[in-house]
PDB file of C-alpha atoms in Angstrom:
ATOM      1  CA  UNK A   1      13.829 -14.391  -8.259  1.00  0.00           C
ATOM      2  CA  UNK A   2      13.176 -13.749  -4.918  1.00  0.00           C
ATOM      3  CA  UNK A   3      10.533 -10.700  -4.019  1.00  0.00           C
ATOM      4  CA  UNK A   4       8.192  -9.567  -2.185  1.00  0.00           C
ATOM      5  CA  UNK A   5       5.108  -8.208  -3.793  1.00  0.00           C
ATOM      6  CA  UNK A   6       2.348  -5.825  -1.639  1.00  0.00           C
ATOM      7  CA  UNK A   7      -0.885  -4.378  -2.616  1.00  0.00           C
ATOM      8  CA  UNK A   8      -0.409  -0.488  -4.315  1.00  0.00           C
ATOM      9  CA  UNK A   9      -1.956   2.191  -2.717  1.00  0.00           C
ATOM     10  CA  UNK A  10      -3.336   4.577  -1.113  1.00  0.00           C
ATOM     11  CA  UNK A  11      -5.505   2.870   1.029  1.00  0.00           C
ATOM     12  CA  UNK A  12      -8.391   5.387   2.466  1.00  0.00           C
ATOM     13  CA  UNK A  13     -10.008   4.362   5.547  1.00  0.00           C
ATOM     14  CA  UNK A  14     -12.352   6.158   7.931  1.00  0.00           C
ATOM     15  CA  UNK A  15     -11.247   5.768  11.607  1.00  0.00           C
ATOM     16  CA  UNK A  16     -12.909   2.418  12.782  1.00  0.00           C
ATOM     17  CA  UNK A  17     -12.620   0.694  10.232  1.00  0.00           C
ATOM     18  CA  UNK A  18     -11.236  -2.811   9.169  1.00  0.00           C
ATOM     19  CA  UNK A  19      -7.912  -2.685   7.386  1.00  0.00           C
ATOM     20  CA  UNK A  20      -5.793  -5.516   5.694  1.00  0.00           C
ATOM     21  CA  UNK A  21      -3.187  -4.951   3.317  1.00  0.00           C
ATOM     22  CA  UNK A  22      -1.971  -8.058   1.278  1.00  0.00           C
ATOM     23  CA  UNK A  23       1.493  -9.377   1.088  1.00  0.00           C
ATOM     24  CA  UNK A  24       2.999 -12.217  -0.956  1.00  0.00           C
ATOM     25  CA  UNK A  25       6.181 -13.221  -1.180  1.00  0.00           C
ATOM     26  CA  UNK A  26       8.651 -15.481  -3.460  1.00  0.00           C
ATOM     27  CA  UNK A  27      11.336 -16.799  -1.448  1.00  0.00           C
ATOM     28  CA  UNK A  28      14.109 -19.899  -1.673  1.00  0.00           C
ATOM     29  CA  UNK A  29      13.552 -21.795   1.434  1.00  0.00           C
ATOM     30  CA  UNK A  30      11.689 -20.659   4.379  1.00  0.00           C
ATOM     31  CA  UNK A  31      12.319 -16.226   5.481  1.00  0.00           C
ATOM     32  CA  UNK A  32      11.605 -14.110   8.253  1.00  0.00           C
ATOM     33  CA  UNK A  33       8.939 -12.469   7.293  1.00  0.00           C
ATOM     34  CA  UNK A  34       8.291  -8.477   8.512  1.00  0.00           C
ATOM     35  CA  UNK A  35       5.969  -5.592   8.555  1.00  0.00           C
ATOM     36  CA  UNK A  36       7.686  -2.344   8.856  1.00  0.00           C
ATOM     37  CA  UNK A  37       5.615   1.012   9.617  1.00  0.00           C
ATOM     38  CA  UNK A  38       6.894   4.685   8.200  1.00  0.00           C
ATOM     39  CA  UNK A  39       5.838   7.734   9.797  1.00  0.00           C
ATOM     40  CA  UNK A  40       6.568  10.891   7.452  1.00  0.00           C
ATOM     41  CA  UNK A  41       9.756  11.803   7.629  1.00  0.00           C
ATOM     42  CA  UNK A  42      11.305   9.306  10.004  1.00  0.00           C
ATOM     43  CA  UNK A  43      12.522   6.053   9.216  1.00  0.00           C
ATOM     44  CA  UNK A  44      11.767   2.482   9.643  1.00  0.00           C
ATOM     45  CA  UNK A  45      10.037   0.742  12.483  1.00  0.00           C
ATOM     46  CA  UNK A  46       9.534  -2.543  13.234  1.00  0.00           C
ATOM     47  CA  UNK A  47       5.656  -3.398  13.922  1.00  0.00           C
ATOM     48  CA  UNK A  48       5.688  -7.052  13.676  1.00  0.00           C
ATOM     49  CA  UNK A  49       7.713 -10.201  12.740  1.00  0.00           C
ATOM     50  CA  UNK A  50       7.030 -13.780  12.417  1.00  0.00           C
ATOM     51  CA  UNK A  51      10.044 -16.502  11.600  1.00  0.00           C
ATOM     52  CA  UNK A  52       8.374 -19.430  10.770  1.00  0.00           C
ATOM     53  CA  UNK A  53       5.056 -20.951   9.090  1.00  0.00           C
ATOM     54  CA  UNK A  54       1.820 -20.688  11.420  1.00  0.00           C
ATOM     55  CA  UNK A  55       3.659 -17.869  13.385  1.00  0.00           C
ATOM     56  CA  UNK A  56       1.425 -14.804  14.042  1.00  0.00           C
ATOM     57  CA  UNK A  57       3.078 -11.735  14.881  1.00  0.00           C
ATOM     58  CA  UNK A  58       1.043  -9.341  16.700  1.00  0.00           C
ATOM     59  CA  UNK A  59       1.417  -5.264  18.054  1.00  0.00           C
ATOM     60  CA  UNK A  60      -0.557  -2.471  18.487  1.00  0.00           C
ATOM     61  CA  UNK A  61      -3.776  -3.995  17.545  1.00  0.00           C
ATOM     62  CA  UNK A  62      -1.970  -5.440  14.438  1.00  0.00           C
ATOM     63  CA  UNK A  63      -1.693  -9.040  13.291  1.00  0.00           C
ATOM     64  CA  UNK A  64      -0.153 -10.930  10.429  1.00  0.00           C
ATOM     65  CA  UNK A  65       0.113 -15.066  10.463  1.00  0.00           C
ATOM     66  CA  UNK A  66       2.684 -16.785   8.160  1.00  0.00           C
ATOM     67  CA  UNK A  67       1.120 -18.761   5.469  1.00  0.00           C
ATOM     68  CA  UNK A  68       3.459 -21.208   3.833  1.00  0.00           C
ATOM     69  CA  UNK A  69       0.449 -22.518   1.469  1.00  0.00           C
ATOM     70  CA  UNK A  70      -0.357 -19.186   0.094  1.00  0.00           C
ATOM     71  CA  UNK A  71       2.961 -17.625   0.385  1.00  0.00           C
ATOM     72  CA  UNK A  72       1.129 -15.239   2.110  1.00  0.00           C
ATOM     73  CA  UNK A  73       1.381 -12.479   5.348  1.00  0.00           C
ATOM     74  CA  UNK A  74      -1.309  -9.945   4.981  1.00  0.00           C
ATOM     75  CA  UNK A  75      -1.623  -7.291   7.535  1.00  0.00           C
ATOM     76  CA  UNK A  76      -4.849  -6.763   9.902  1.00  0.00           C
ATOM     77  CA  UNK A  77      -5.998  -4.370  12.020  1.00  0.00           C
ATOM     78  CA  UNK A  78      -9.910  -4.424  13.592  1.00  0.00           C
ATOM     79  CA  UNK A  79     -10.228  -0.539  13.962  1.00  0.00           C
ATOM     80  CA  UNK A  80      -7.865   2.004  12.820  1.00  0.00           C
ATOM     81  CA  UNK A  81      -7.304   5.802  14.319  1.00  0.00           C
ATOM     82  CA  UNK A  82      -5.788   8.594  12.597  1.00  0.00           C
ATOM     83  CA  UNK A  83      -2.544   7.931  14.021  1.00  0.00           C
ATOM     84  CA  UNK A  84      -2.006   4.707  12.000  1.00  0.00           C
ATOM     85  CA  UNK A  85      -1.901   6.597   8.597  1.00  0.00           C
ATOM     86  CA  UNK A  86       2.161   5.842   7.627  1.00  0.00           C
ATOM     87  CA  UNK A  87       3.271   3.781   4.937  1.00  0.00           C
ATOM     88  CA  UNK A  88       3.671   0.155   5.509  1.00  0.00           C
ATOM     89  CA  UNK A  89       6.154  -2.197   4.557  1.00  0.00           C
ATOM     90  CA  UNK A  90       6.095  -6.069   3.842  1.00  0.00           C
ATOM     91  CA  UNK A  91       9.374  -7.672   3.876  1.00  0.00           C
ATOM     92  CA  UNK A  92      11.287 -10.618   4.005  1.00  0.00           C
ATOM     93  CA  UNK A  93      14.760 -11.566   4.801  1.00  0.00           C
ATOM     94  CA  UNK A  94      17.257 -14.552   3.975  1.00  0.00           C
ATOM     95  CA  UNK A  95      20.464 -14.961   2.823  1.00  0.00           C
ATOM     96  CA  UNK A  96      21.999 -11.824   4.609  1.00  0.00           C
ATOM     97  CA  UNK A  97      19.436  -9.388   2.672  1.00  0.00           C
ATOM     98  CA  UNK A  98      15.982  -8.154   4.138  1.00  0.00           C
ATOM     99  CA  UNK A  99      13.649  -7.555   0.823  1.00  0.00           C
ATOM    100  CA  UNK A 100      10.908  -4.699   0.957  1.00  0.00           C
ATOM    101  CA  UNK A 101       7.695  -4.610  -0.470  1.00  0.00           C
ATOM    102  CA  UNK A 102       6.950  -1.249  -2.976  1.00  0.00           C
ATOM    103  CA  UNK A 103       5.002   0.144   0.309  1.00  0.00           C
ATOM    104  CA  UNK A 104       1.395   0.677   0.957  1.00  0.00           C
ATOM    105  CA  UNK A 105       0.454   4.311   2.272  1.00  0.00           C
ATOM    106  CA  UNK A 106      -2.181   4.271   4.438  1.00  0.00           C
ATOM    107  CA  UNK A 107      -4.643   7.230   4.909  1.00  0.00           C
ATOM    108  CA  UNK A 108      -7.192   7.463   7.817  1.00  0.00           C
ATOM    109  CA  UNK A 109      -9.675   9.574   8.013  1.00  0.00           C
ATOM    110  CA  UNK A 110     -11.639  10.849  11.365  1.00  0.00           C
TER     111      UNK A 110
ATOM    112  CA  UNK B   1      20.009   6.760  23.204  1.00  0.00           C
ATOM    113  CA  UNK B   2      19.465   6.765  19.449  1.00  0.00           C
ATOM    114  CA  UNK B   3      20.073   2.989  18.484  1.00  0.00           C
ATOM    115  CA  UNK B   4      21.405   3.570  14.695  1.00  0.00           C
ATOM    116  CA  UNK B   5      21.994   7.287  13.824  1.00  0.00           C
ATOM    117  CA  UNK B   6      23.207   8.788  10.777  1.00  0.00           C
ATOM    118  CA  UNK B   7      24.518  12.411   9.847  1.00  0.00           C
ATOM    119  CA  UNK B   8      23.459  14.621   8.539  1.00  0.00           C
ATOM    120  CA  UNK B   9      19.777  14.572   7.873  1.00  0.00           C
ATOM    121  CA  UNK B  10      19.909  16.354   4.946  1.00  0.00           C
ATOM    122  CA  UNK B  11      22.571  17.317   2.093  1.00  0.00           C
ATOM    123  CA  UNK B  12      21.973  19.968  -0.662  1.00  0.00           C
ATOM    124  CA  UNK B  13      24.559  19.366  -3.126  1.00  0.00           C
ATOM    125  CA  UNK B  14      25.816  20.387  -6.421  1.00  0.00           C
ATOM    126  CA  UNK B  15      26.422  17.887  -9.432  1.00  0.00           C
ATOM    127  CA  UNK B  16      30.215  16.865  -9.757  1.00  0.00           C
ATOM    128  CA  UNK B  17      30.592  16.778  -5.786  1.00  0.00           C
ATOM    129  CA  UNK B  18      31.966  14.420  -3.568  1.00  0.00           C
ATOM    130  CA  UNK B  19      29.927  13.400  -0.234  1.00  0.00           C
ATOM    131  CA  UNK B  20      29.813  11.416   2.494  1.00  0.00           C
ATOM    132  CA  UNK B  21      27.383  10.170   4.904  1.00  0.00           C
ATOM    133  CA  UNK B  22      27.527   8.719   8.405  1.00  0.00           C
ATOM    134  CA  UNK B  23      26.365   5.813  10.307  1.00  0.00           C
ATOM    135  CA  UNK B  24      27.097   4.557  13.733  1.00  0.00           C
ATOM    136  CA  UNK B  25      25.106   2.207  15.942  1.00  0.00           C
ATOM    137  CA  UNK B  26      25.193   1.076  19.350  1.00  0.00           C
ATOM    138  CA  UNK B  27      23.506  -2.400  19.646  1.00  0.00           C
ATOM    139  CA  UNK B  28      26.156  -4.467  19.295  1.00  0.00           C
ATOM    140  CA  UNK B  29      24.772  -5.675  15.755  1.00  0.00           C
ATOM    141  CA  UNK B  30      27.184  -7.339  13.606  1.00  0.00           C
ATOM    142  CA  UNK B  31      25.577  -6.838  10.484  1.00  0.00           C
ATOM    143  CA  UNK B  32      24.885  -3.206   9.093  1.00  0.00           C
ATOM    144  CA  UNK B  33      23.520  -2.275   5.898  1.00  0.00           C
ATOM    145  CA  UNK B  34      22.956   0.734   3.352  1.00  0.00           C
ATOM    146  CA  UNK B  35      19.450   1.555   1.795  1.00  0.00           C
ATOM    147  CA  UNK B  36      18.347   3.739  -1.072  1.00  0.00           C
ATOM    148  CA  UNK B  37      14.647   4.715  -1.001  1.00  0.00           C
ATOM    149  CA  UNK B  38      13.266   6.841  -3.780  1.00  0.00           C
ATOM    150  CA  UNK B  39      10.493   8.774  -4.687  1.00  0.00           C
ATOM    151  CA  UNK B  40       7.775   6.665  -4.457  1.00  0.00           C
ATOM    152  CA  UNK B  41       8.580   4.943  -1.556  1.00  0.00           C
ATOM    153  CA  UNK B  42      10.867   2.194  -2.902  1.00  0.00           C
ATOM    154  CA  UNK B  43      13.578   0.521  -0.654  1.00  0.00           C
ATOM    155  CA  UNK B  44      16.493  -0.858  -2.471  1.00  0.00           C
ATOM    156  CA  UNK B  45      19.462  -2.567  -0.614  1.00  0.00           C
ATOM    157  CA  UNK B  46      23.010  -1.234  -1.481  1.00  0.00           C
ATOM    158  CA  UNK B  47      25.636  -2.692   0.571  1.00  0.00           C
ATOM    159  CA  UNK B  48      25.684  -5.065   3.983  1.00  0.00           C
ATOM    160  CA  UNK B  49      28.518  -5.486   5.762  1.00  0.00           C
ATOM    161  CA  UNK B  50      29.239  -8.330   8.177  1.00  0.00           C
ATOM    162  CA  UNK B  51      31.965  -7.718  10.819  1.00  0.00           C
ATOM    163  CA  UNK B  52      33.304  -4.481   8.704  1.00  0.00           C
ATOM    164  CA  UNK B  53      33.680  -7.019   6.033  1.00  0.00           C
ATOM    165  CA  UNK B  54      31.230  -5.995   2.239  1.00  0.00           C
ATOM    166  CA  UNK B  55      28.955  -9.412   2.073  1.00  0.00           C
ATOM    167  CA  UNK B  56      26.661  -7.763  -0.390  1.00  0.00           C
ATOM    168  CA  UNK B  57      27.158  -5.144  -3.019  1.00  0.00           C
ATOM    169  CA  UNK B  58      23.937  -4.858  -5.412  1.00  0.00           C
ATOM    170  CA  UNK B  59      25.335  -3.539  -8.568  1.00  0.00           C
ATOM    171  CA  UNK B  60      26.109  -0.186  -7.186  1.00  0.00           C
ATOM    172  CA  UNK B  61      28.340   2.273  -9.334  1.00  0.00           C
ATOM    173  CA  UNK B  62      31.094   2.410  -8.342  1.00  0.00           C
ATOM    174  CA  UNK B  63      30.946   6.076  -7.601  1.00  0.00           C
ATOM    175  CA  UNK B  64      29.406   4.726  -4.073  1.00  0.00           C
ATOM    176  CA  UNK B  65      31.796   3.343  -1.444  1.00  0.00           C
ATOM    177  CA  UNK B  66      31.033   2.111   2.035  1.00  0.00           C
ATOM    178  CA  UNK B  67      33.661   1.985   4.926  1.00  0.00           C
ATOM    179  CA  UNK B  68      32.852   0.159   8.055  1.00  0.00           C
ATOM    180  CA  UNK B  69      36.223   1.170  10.103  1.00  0.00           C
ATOM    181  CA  UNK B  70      34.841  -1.191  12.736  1.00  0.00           C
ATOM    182  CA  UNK B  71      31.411  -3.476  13.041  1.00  0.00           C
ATOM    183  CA  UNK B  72      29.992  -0.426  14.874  1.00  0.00           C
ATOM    184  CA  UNK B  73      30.046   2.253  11.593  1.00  0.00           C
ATOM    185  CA  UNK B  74      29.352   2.149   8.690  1.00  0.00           C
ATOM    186  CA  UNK B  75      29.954   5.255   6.142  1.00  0.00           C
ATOM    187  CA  UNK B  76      28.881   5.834   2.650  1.00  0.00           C
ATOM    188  CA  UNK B  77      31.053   8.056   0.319  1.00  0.00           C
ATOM    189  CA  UNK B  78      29.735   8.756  -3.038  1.00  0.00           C
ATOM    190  CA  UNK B  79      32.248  10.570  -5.929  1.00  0.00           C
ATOM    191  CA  UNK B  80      30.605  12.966  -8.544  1.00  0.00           C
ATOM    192  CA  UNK B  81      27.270  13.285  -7.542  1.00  0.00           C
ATOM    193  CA  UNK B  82      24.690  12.914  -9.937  1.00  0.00           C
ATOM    194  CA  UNK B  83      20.953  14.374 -10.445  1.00  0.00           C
ATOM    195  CA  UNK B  84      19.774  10.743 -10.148  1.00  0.00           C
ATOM    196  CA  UNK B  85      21.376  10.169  -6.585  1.00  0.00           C
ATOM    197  CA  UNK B  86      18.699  12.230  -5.087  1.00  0.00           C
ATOM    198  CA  UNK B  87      16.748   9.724  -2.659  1.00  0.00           C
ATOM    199  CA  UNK B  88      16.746   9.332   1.369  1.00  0.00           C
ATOM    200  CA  UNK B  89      19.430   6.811   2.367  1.00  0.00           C
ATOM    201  CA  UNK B  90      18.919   4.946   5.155  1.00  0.00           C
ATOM    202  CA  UNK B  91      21.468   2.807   7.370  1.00  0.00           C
ATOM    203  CA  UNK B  92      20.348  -0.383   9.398  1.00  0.00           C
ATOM    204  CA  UNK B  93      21.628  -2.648  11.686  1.00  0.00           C
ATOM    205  CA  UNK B  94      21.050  -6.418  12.349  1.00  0.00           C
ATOM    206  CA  UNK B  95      22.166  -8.982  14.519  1.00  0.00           C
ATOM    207  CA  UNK B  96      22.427 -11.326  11.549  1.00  0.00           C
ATOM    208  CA  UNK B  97      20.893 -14.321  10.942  1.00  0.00           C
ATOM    209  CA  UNK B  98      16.958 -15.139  10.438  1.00  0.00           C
ATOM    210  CA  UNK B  99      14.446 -14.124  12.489  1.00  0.00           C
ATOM    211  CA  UNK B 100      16.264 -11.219  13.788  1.00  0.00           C
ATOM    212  CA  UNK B 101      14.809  -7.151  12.663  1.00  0.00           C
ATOM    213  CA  UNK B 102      16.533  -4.862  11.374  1.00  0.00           C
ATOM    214  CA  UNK B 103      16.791  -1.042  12.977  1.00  0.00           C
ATOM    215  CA  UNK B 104      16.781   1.394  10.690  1.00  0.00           C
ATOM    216  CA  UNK B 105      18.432   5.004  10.959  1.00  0.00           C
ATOM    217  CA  UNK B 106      15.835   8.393  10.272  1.00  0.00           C
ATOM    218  CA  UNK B 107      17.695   8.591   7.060  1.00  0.00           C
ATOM    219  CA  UNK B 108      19.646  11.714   4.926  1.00  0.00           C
ATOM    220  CA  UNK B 109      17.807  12.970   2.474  1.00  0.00           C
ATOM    221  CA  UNK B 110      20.550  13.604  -0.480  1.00  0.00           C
ATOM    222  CA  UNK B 111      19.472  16.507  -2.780  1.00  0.00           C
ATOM    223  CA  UNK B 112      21.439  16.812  -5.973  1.00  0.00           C
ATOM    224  CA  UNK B 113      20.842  19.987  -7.783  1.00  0.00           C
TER     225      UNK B 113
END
């Protein structure tokens, strides 16, 4: 069926560093595709979208490009601070449903 | 403003109890939806509702029932709470169709003891 499959975590980065967080997905025609950010305690934000293939959404230093070959919308980021540790969200949405990743939490050390 | 808000935050309940949550938003969205997350993070969809009418229902029990009294709210009641209920649940709204985010709620967290 349809799904949405992201990398497990933790992910432990130093501040500064390179970060990418893999996201695949399994879908009947062509979805939206999302990443969603979660702070502790608070819900979920939107960081970036992209709605068709080629698309690369892009905030906050963050970027993902639709891959229809590889099924594919990994998140980047050149140089994370502390602030970015959250737990991020891959997801996908068609026929009336948005589909979520397991989550990756990130962790950034200074 | 708060764009989708839901009451309360947080509910410490007994097993056997009946509850209800809130969810109201303010965008104009027709679609709205119900979440459960659990433990380790996991999001699973509930219910959506489309114009206060139920488009999805993801083999719920029963013992959960969502009222949209118009396309603005969107309530969750759940009958005789049980230990495994415990999770945040989160309301969203969307304007429907592709392309378009969903805004999410902060969430309750639902403690069943």
């Amino acid at each position: 069926g349809d799904s949405v499959t992201q990398m497990e975590g933790p992910v432990t980065l130093s501040e500064e560093a390179f970060l990418t967080i893999n996201c695949t997905y399994t879908a009947t025609g062509y979805p939206s595709l999302f990443w969603y950010v979660q702070y502790p305690g608070e819900g979920l934000q939107l960081l970036l979208k992209a709605t068709k293939a080629d698309d690369k959404g892009s905030n906050k230093g963050f970027e993902a490009t639709y891959r229809k070959e590889t099924t594919s919308f990994h998140l980047e980021k050149g140089s994370v601070q502390v602030s970015d540790s959250a737990v991020y969200f891959c997801a996908r949405y068609n026929f009336n449903k948005f589909y979520f990743g397991s989550g990756t939490k990130l962790n950034v050390k200074p | 403003d708060t764009a989708v808000s839901q009451t309360p935050k947080y509910l410490v309940t007994q097993m056997g109890n009946d509850k209800s949550i809130k969810c109201e938003q303010n965008l104009g969205h027709d679609t709205m939806y119900w979440y459960k997350q659990d433990s380790k993070k996991f999001l699973k969809i509930m219910f959506s509702y489309n114009n206060k009418e139920l488009i999805i229902n993801e083999t719920v029990p029963n013992r959960f029932s969502p009222k949209s009294p118009d396309k603005a709210h969107l309530n969750l009641h759940i009958n005789s709470l049980e230990l495994g209920d415990s999770a945040v649940y989160f309301c969203a709204s969307s304007r429907g169709g592709g392309g378009t985010e969903a805004f999410f709620g902060q969430g309750t967290r639902l403690t069943v003891v």
